[in-house]
Amino acid sequence: MPERIEPTLRINSSLHNRDTDEAKAIFDGITYNKGAATLRQLMALMGDKAFGTALGSYFKKYGWGNTTLNDFIGLFEEYYKPTDPNAPATLQEWKEEWLSTCSFNRVEAVWDPSNTSSNAKLTIRQSPLNPKYPTLRHHAINVAFFNSMAEIYETKQIVIKNVKETVIEYDGSKKPSAIFLNNNDQALVRNIVDNTSAKFLRDNISNIKDDMTKIVYFRYLYDEARDGNISIYQVGEIIAKFVPTERDETVIRYALFFIYSLLPLAPKPLKVNYLMPILFDSTLKAIQNFKDDKTVHPLLVNYLVWFASYGEKSKVDNVARLMGWLDGTDAELKDFELSNANKWDIVIAIHKYPVVSNSTREAYFNKVAETDSSDEM
């Protein structure tokens, strides 16, 4: 599968024709994501206190008026006192890298798990995500070190230089089981995880306590599967195993969102016969854990409906279970409340269901329509 390269617009763009079509054309996903990442990076480079002071001065000086990017950078420059030798010398240099160039970067941790010296070397390799836009950038980034119990025993806040390789030291005598870059999602980068760490995180994701690390890991799996580096089914297996064990709503929300977003890329036989059934079963188990939670439970019900499939090859028929859910005859599902949107999603599934007649499809349509007093039809 060829790699899918994201849009590559830069944040700092000019309007030449000054019309709305041109304005719309300069915004994309990277524009918005990079904007948020810019502020996180600036805070990390300056430190919380200096950033807060600069922000207060900026609002005091320019509040209720018009301002420019140069005004913003110029004022913050007054408070920028870098302490990391790898940091950019000036914010003007940082601005040119981050705001005036396109695309973003890959980063990869290269280390030797067998090196148990107290001054072991960790090499962070940086490369352009899109070869058309070769800019290498400074990145303030967090490095997490995991022990054999899947606990983060140390984090290092470092700055990656705007070169191909940045080398730092770590204590190899502590025998890290995994090293994970950007575990707090501070930098806008594509993280490439080494084989040792990838295997450890895959096998121990349910034991990791830090929620943001889990979310960033699932995003890594999504990126890798989308680009064809790992199979979508493998990601589905990891998430299906994980979801029933997780208790944090936000982590579950992201895990299910990422695998659901990958479903259109999966071959249909794989999707309906194997991938969707394991996700259906996993989500059903998770619902039992949150049956009294009015926030998480509806979210899981949504995904349970969406993961239902009819797989003739594997003899899986979860669409029939949806019909039983609507009828109140499925013993396991009947007590779970369906929203109007859920009911209409089930009607859509029934209309795609090849083993029922048109009269049956029409009957279920009419059944939901008769009880729907909203304008969702």
GROMACS .gro file of C-alpha atoms in nm:
model
  377
    1MET     CA    1   0.000   0.000   0.000
    2PRO     CA    2   0.155   0.336  -0.094
    3GLU     CA    3   0.210   0.585   0.186
    4ARG     CA    4  -0.056   0.852   0.219
    5ILE     CA    5   0.113   1.189   0.253
    6GLU     CA    6  -0.096   1.444   0.440
    7PRO     CA    7  -0.173   1.792   0.308
    8THR     CA    8   0.130   2.017   0.333
    9LEU     CA    9   0.013   2.374   0.378
   10ARG     CA   10   0.206   2.610   0.602
   11ILE     CA   11   0.052   2.821   0.876
   12ASN     CA   12   0.199   3.157   0.777
   13SER     CA   13   0.045   3.217   0.434
   14SER     CA   14  -0.050   3.531   0.246
   15LEU     CA   15  -0.366   3.608   0.053
   16HIS     CA   16  -0.292   3.745  -0.292
   17ASN     CA   17  -0.637   3.770  -0.449
   18ARG     CA   18  -0.806   3.848  -0.113
   19ASP     CA   19  -1.113   3.637  -0.186
   20THR     CA   20  -1.292   3.366   0.014
   21ASP     CA   21  -1.196   3.083  -0.224
   22GLU     CA   22  -0.828   3.156  -0.169
   23ALA     CA   23  -0.882   3.185   0.206
   24LYS     CA   24  -1.047   2.841   0.218
   25ALA     CA   25  -0.767   2.689   0.011
   26ILE     CA   26  -0.493   2.777   0.262
   27PHE     CA   27  -0.651   2.582   0.551
   28ASP     CA   28  -0.628   2.207   0.606
   29GLY     CA   29  -0.580   1.957   0.889
   30ILE     CA   30  -0.213   2.040   0.931
   31THR     CA   31  -0.288   2.413   0.951
   32TYR     CA   32  -0.510   2.360   1.255
   33ASN     CA   33  -0.305   2.083   1.420
   34LYS     CA   34   0.019   2.270   1.365
   35GLY     CA   35  -0.133   2.584   1.515
   36ALA     CA   36  -0.209   2.406   1.842
   37ALA     CA   37   0.129   2.229   1.837
   38THR     CA   38   0.299   2.565   1.785
   39LEU     CA   39   0.177   2.695   2.120
   40ARG     CA   40   0.272   2.370   2.295
   41GLN     CA   41   0.619   2.391   2.142
   42LEU     CA   42   0.661   2.755   2.233
   43MET     CA   43   0.564   2.684   2.595
   44ALA     CA   44   0.806   2.389   2.610
   45LEU     CA   45   1.095   2.594   2.466
   46MET     CA   46   1.036   2.897   2.689
   47GLY     CA   47   0.918   2.724   3.007
   48ASP     CA   48   0.575   2.766   3.163
   49LYS     CA   49   0.663   3.076   3.366
   50ALA     CA   50   0.828   3.274   3.085
   51PHE     CA   51   0.554   3.173   2.841
   52GLY     CA   52   0.282   3.284   3.082
   53THR     CA   53   0.453   3.616   3.147
   54ALA     CA   54   0.501   3.678   2.774
   55LEU     CA   55   0.140   3.591   2.703
   56GLY     CA   56   0.019   3.833   2.969
   57SER     CA   57   0.239   4.109   2.826
   58TYR     CA   58   0.114   4.035   2.475
   59PHE     CA   59  -0.252   4.067   2.574
   60LYS     CA   60  -0.179   4.379   2.777
   61LYS     CA   61   0.000   4.547   2.489
   62TYR     CA   62  -0.225   4.439   2.202
   63GLY     CA   63  -0.559   4.370   2.369
   64TRP     CA   64  -0.862   4.497   2.175
   65GLY     CA   65  -0.641   4.585   1.879
   66ASN     CA   66  -0.497   4.438   1.562
   67THR     CA   67  -0.167   4.253   1.559
   68THR     CA   68   0.061   4.054   1.331
   69LEU     CA   69   0.268   3.739   1.359
   70ASN     CA   70   0.585   3.952   1.377
   71ASP     CA   71   0.434   4.145   1.670
   72PHE     CA   72   0.371   3.814   1.847
   73ILE     CA   73   0.716   3.668   1.784
   74GLY     CA   74   0.888   3.998   1.858
   75LEU     CA   75   0.729   4.032   2.200
   76PHE     CA   76   0.785   3.667   2.296
   77GLU     CA   77   1.147   3.699   2.184
   78GLU     CA   78   1.204   3.940   2.474
   79TYR     CA   79   1.126   3.659   2.720
   80TYR     CA   80   1.301   3.377   2.533
   81LYS     CA   81   1.609   3.260   2.724
   82PRO     CA   82   1.694   2.909   2.595
   83THR     CA   83   1.869   2.680   2.841
   84ASP     CA   84   1.894   2.370   2.623
   85PRO     CA   85   2.200   2.386   2.394
   86ASN     CA   86   1.997   2.217   2.120
   87ALA     CA   87   1.725   2.484   2.123
   88PRO     CA   88   1.697   2.740   1.840
   89ALA     CA   89   1.904   3.050   1.906
   90THR     CA   90   1.611   3.284   1.838
   91LEU     CA   91   1.235   3.256   1.799
   92GLN     CA   92   1.271   3.410   1.455
   93GLU     CA   93   1.466   3.099   1.350
   94TRP     CA   94   1.199   2.880   1.511
   95LYS     CA   95   0.922   3.074   1.336
   96GLU     CA   96   1.076   3.016   0.994
   97GLU     CA   97   1.096   2.639   1.057
   98TRP     CA   98   0.754   2.591   1.210
   99LEU     CA   99   0.528   2.855   1.060
  100SER     CA  100   0.673   2.939   0.720
  101THR     CA  101   0.739   2.590   0.584
  102CYS     CA  102   0.517   2.304   0.474
  103SER     CA  103   0.453   1.954   0.613
  104PHE     CA  104   0.615   1.807   0.925
  105ASN     CA  105   0.874   1.547   1.028
  106ARG     CA  106   0.927   1.185   1.123
  107VAL     CA  107   1.128   1.103   1.434
  108GLU     CA  108   1.269   0.761   1.527
  109ALA     CA  109   1.448   0.643   1.840
  110VAL     CA  110   1.749   0.420   1.773
  111TRP     CA  111   1.901   0.244   2.074
  112ASP     CA  112   2.066  -0.079   2.181
  113PRO     CA  113   1.865  -0.266   2.448
  114SER     CA  114   2.175  -0.473   2.531
  115ASN     CA  115   2.378  -0.165   2.625
  116THR     CA  116   2.359  -0.149   3.006
  117SER     CA  117   2.617   0.125   3.059
  118SER     CA  118   2.525   0.432   3.264
  119ASN     CA  119   2.591   0.657   2.964
  120ALA     CA  120   2.420   0.462   2.685
  121LYS     CA  121   2.342   0.654   2.368
  122LEU     CA  122   1.998   0.720   2.223
  123THR     CA  123   2.001   0.851   1.866
  124ILE     CA  124   1.691   1.033   1.744
  125ARG     CA  125   1.674   1.036   1.368
  126GLN     CA  126   1.469   1.305   1.200
  127SER     CA  127   1.350   1.302   0.839
  128PRO     CA  128   1.091   1.488   0.632
  129LEU     CA  129   0.749   1.330   0.613
  130ASN     CA  130   0.721   1.440   0.252
  131PRO     CA  131   1.045   1.448   0.048
  132LYS     CA  132   0.913   1.749  -0.143
  133TYR     CA  133   0.943   1.953   0.175
  134PRO     CA  134   1.282   1.865   0.328
  135THR     CA  135   1.284   2.110   0.621
  136LEU     CA  136   1.420   1.961   0.943
  137ARG     CA  137   1.303   2.139   1.258
  138HIS     CA  138   1.380   2.189   1.622
  139HIS     CA  139   1.135   1.988   1.832
  140ALA     CA  140   1.081   2.013   2.206
  141ILE     CA  141   0.983   1.656   2.283
  142ASN     CA  142   0.933   1.419   2.574
  143VAL     CA  143   1.110   1.082   2.587
  144ALA     CA  144   0.952   0.814   2.808
  145PHE     CA  145   1.146   0.516   2.945
  146PHE     CA  146   0.949   0.206   3.051
  147ASN     CA  147   1.050  -0.067   3.292
  148SER     CA  148   0.944  -0.432   3.265
  149MET     CA  149   0.620  -0.356   3.456
  150ALA     CA  150   0.514  -0.109   3.183
  151GLU     CA  151   0.571   0.180   3.423
  152ILE     CA  152   0.729   0.505   3.303
  153TYR     CA  153   1.024   0.525   3.540
  154GLU     CA  154   1.181   0.830   3.376
  155THR     CA  155   1.101   1.102   3.125
  156LYS     CA  156   1.346   1.333   2.958
  157GLN     CA  157   1.236   1.669   2.818
  158ILE     CA  158   1.478   1.737   2.533
  159VAL     CA  159   1.510   1.945   2.219
  160ILE     CA  160   1.580   1.769   1.891
  161LYS     CA  161   1.810   1.975   1.672
  162ASN     CA  162   1.714   2.069   1.316
  163VAL     CA  163   1.952   1.806   1.178
  164LYS     CA  164   1.926   1.441   1.078
  165GLU     CA  165   2.047   1.299   1.410
  166THR     CA  166   2.035   1.418   1.770
  167VAL     CA  167   2.217   1.205   2.031
  168ILE     CA  168   2.138   1.204   2.402
  169GLU     CA  169   2.257   0.990   2.690
  170TYR     CA  170   2.044   0.772   2.917
  171ASP     CA  171   2.115   0.527   3.198
  172GLY     CA  172   2.122   0.186   3.032
  173SER     CA  173   2.187   0.016   3.367
  174LYS     CA  174   1.817   0.065   3.443
  175LYS     CA  175   1.748  -0.170   3.151
  176PRO     CA  176   1.454   0.005   2.982
  177SER     CA  177   1.206  -0.232   2.820
  178ALA     CA  178   1.084   0.035   2.581
  179ILE     CA  179   1.155   0.393   2.477
  180PHE     CA  180   0.869   0.601   2.340
  181LEU     CA  181   0.908   0.947   2.188
  182ASN     CA  182   0.649   1.222   2.226
  183ASN     CA  183   0.439   1.025   2.474
  184ASN     CA  184   0.272   1.346   2.594
  185ASP     CA  185   0.185   1.462   2.240
  186GLN     CA  186   0.387   1.779   2.276
  187ALA     CA  187   0.537   1.781   1.927
  188LEU     CA  188   0.367   1.756   1.589
  189VAL     CA  189   0.572   1.467   1.452
  190ARG     CA  190   0.519   1.120   1.305
  191ASN     CA  191   0.670   0.881   1.558
  192ILE     CA  192   0.841   0.569   1.424
  193VAL     CA  193   0.873   0.315   1.707
  194ASP     CA  194   1.165   0.070   1.711
  195ASN     CA  195   1.089  -0.304   1.701
  196THR     CA  196   1.179  -0.372   2.064
  197SER     CA  197   0.960  -0.092   2.197
  198ALA     CA  198   0.676  -0.165   1.953
  199LYS     CA  199   0.654  -0.527   2.070
  200PHE     CA  200   0.668  -0.432   2.437
  201LEU     CA  201   0.399  -0.162   2.403
  202ARG     CA  202   0.177  -0.397   2.202
  203ASP     CA  203   0.201  -0.669   2.466
  204ASN     CA  204   0.165  -0.436   2.765
  205ILE     CA  205  -0.063  -0.153   2.654
  206SER     CA  206  -0.332  -0.250   2.907
  207ASN     CA  207  -0.080  -0.218   3.190
  208ILE     CA  208   0.035   0.134   3.107
  209LYS     CA  209  -0.110   0.385   3.352
  210ASP     CA  210  -0.051   0.710   3.165
  211ASP     CA  211  -0.359   0.785   2.956
  212MET     CA  212  -0.193   1.024   2.711
  213THR     CA  213   0.076   0.766   2.634
  214LYS     CA  214  -0.196   0.516   2.543
  215ILE     CA  215  -0.372   0.766   2.317
  216VAL     CA  216  -0.047   0.860   2.140
  217TYR     CA  217   0.031   0.489   2.098
  218PHE     CA  218  -0.304   0.423   1.932
  219ARG     CA  219  -0.244   0.719   1.703
  220TYR     CA  220   0.090   0.562   1.611
  221LEU     CA  221  -0.088   0.234   1.525
  222TYR     CA  222  -0.341   0.425   1.315
  223ASP     CA  223  -0.067   0.603   1.119
  224GLU     CA  224   0.127   0.281   1.064
  225ALA     CA  225  -0.179   0.087   0.945
  226ARG     CA  226  -0.299   0.369   0.723
  227ASP     CA  227   0.042   0.381   0.555
  228GLY     CA  228   0.050   0.004   0.509
  229ASN     CA  229   0.336  -0.067   0.750
  230ILE     CA  230   0.126  -0.293   0.974
  231SER     CA  231  -0.199  -0.474   0.903
  232ILE     CA  232  -0.531  -0.317   0.997
  233TYR     CA  233  -0.636  -0.652   1.140
  234GLN     CA  234  -0.337  -0.649   1.375
  235VAL     CA  235  -0.441  -0.306   1.500
  236GLY     CA  236  -0.796  -0.435   1.540
  237GLU     CA  237  -0.673  -0.729   1.749
  238ILE     CA  238  -0.473  -0.499   1.977
  239ILE     CA  239  -0.765  -0.261   2.030
  240ALA     CA  240  -1.020  -0.542   2.068
  241LYS     CA  241  -0.810  -0.696   2.343
  242PHE     CA  242  -0.753  -0.359   2.509
  243VAL     CA  243  -1.096  -0.193   2.518
  244PRO     CA  244  -1.272  -0.427   2.768
  245THR     CA  245  -0.986  -0.375   3.016
  246GLU     CA  246  -0.978   0.006   2.999
  247ARG     CA  247  -1.167   0.230   3.242
  248ASP     CA  248  -1.092   0.576   3.104
  249GLU     CA  249  -1.358   0.715   2.872
  250THR     CA  250  -1.123   0.937   2.671
  251VAL     CA  251  -0.877   0.655   2.598
  252ILE     CA  252  -1.160   0.427   2.485
  253ARG     CA  253  -1.303   0.702   2.268
  254TYR     CA  254  -0.973   0.751   2.086
  255ALA     CA  255  -0.897   0.378   2.051
  256LEU     CA  256  -1.235   0.306   1.892
  257PHE     CA  257  -1.220   0.618   1.677
  258PHE     CA  258  -0.884   0.519   1.529
  259ILE     CA  259  -0.985   0.162   1.443
  260TYR     CA  260  -1.323   0.274   1.309
  261SER     CA  261  -1.142   0.525   1.085
  262LEU     CA  262  -0.932   0.240   0.943
  263LEU     CA  263  -1.227   0.018   0.849
  264PRO     CA  264  -1.285   0.175   0.504
  265LEU     CA  265  -0.924   0.083   0.414
  266ALA     CA  266  -0.963  -0.286   0.503
  267PRO     CA  267  -1.053  -0.541   0.230
  268LYS     CA  268  -1.424  -0.617   0.263
  269PRO     CA  269  -1.388  -0.996   0.326
  270LEU     CA  270  -1.139  -0.929   0.605
  271LYS     CA  271  -1.351  -0.649   0.746
  272VAL     CA  272  -1.692  -0.821   0.764
  273ASN     CA  273  -1.575  -1.174   0.843
  274TYR     CA  274  -1.301  -1.109   1.098
  275LEU     CA  275  -1.224  -0.749   1.192
  276MET     CA  276  -1.571  -0.615   1.269
  277PRO     CA  277  -1.679  -0.930   1.460
  278ILE     CA  278  -1.389  -0.911   1.706
  279LEU     CA  279  -1.456  -0.539   1.756
  280PHE     CA  280  -1.828  -0.608   1.808
  281ASP     CA  281  -1.752  -0.868   2.076
  282SER     CA  282  -1.495  -0.644   2.241
  283THR     CA  283  -1.728  -0.344   2.253
  284LEU     CA  284  -2.007  -0.559   2.395
  285LYS     CA  285  -1.779  -0.668   2.680
  286ALA     CA  286  -1.684  -0.306   2.745
  287ILE     CA  287  -2.050  -0.201   2.762
  288GLN     CA  288  -2.096  -0.428   3.061
  289ASN     CA  289  -1.829  -0.228   3.246
  290PHE     CA  290  -2.000   0.105   3.178
  291LYS     CA  291  -2.369   0.015   3.186
  292ASP     CA  292  -2.436   0.276   3.456
  293ASP     CA  293  -2.218   0.548   3.304
  294LYS     CA  294  -2.435   0.791   3.107
  295THR     CA  295  -2.133   0.934   2.923
  296VAL     CA  296  -1.944   0.624   2.811
  297HIS     CA  297  -2.236   0.387   2.764
  298PRO     CA  298  -2.399   0.574   2.470
  299LEU     CA  299  -2.059   0.603   2.300
  300LEU     CA  300  -2.008   0.227   2.322
  301VAL     CA  301  -2.362   0.159   2.199
  302ASN     CA  302  -2.285   0.370   1.892
  303TYR     CA  303  -1.977   0.165   1.810
  304LEU     CA  304  -2.154  -0.164   1.883
  305VAL     CA  305  -2.410  -0.078   1.616
  306TRP     CA  306  -2.143   0.038   1.371
  307PHE     CA  307  -1.930  -0.277   1.422
  308ALA     CA  308  -2.216  -0.517   1.344
  309SER     CA  309  -2.154  -0.715   1.025
  310TYR     CA  310  -2.277  -1.012   0.829
  311GLY     CA  311  -1.987  -1.238   0.735
  312GLU     CA  312  -2.103  -1.529   0.525
  313LYS     CA  313  -1.759  -1.690   0.512
  314SER     CA  314  -1.707  -1.686   0.889
  315LYS     CA  315  -2.075  -1.745   0.965
  316VAL     CA  316  -2.091  -1.426   1.171
  317ASP     CA  317  -2.428  -1.254   1.177
  318ASN     CA  318  -2.435  -0.958   1.411
  319VAL     CA  319  -2.687  -0.773   1.192
  320ALA     CA  320  -2.943  -1.035   1.300
  321ARG     CA  321  -2.854  -0.940   1.656
  322LEU     CA  322  -2.929  -0.576   1.577
  323MET     CA  323  -3.272  -0.680   1.456
  324GLY     CA  324  -3.324  -0.870   1.780
  325TRP     CA  325  -3.210  -0.561   1.968
  326LEU     CA  326  -3.477  -0.351   1.799
  327ASP     CA  327  -3.737  -0.622   1.863
  328GLY     CA  328  -3.635  -0.666   2.225
  329THR     CA  329  -3.567  -1.038   2.174
  330ASP     CA  330  -3.186  -1.044   2.205
  331ALA     CA  331  -3.129  -1.147   2.566
  332GLU     CA  332  -2.789  -0.979   2.591
  333LEU     CA  333  -2.873  -0.654   2.413
  334LYS     CA  334  -3.238  -0.582   2.493
  335ASP     CA  335  -3.167  -0.386   2.811
  336PHE     CA  336  -2.926  -0.144   2.640
  337GLU     CA  337  -3.106   0.174   2.538
  338LEU     CA  338  -3.092   0.278   2.173
  339SER     CA  339  -3.105   0.641   2.064
  340ASN     CA  340  -3.300   0.749   1.757
  341ALA     CA  341  -2.972   0.773   1.567
  342ASN     CA  342  -2.883   0.417   1.672
  343LYS     CA  343  -3.219   0.288   1.549
  344TRP     CA  344  -3.176   0.452   1.211
  345ASP     CA  345  -2.822   0.314   1.185
  346ILE     CA  346  -2.971  -0.030   1.243
  347VAL     CA  347  -3.229   0.033   0.970
  348ILE     CA  348  -2.943   0.120   0.734
  349ALA     CA  349  -2.763  -0.202   0.830
  350ILE     CA  350  -3.079  -0.403   0.765
  351HIS     CA  351  -3.119  -0.245   0.421
  352LYS     CA  352  -2.768  -0.369   0.335
  353TYR     CA  353  -2.834  -0.711   0.488
  354PRO     CA  354  -2.854  -0.963   0.199
  355VAL     CA  355  -3.055  -1.238   0.369
  356VAL     CA  356  -3.381  -1.049   0.432
  357SER     CA  357  -3.656  -0.954   0.190
  358ASN     CA  358  -3.751  -0.605   0.086
  359SER     CA  359  -4.074  -0.639   0.284
  360THR     CA  360  -3.869  -0.706   0.598
  361ARG     CA  361  -3.652  -0.402   0.530
  362GLU     CA  362  -3.964  -0.192   0.483
  363ALA     CA  363  -4.120  -0.328   0.801
  364TYR     CA  364  -3.820  -0.225   1.011
  365PHE     CA  365  -3.811   0.114   0.844
  366ASN     CA  366  -4.175   0.172   0.929
  367LYS     CA  367  -4.125   0.043   1.283
  368VAL     CA  368  -3.857   0.301   1.358
  369ALA     CA  369  -4.035   0.578   1.170
  370GLU     CA  370  -4.350   0.530   1.378
  371THR     CA  371  -4.162   0.580   1.704
  372ASP     CA  372  -3.942   0.867   1.586
  373SER     CA  373  -4.094   1.203   1.670
  374SER     CA  374  -3.776   1.393   1.588
  375ASP     CA  375  -3.664   1.539   1.256
  376GLU     CA  376  -3.378   1.286   1.211
  377MET     CA  377  -3.561   1.095   0.937
   0.00000   0.00000   0.00000
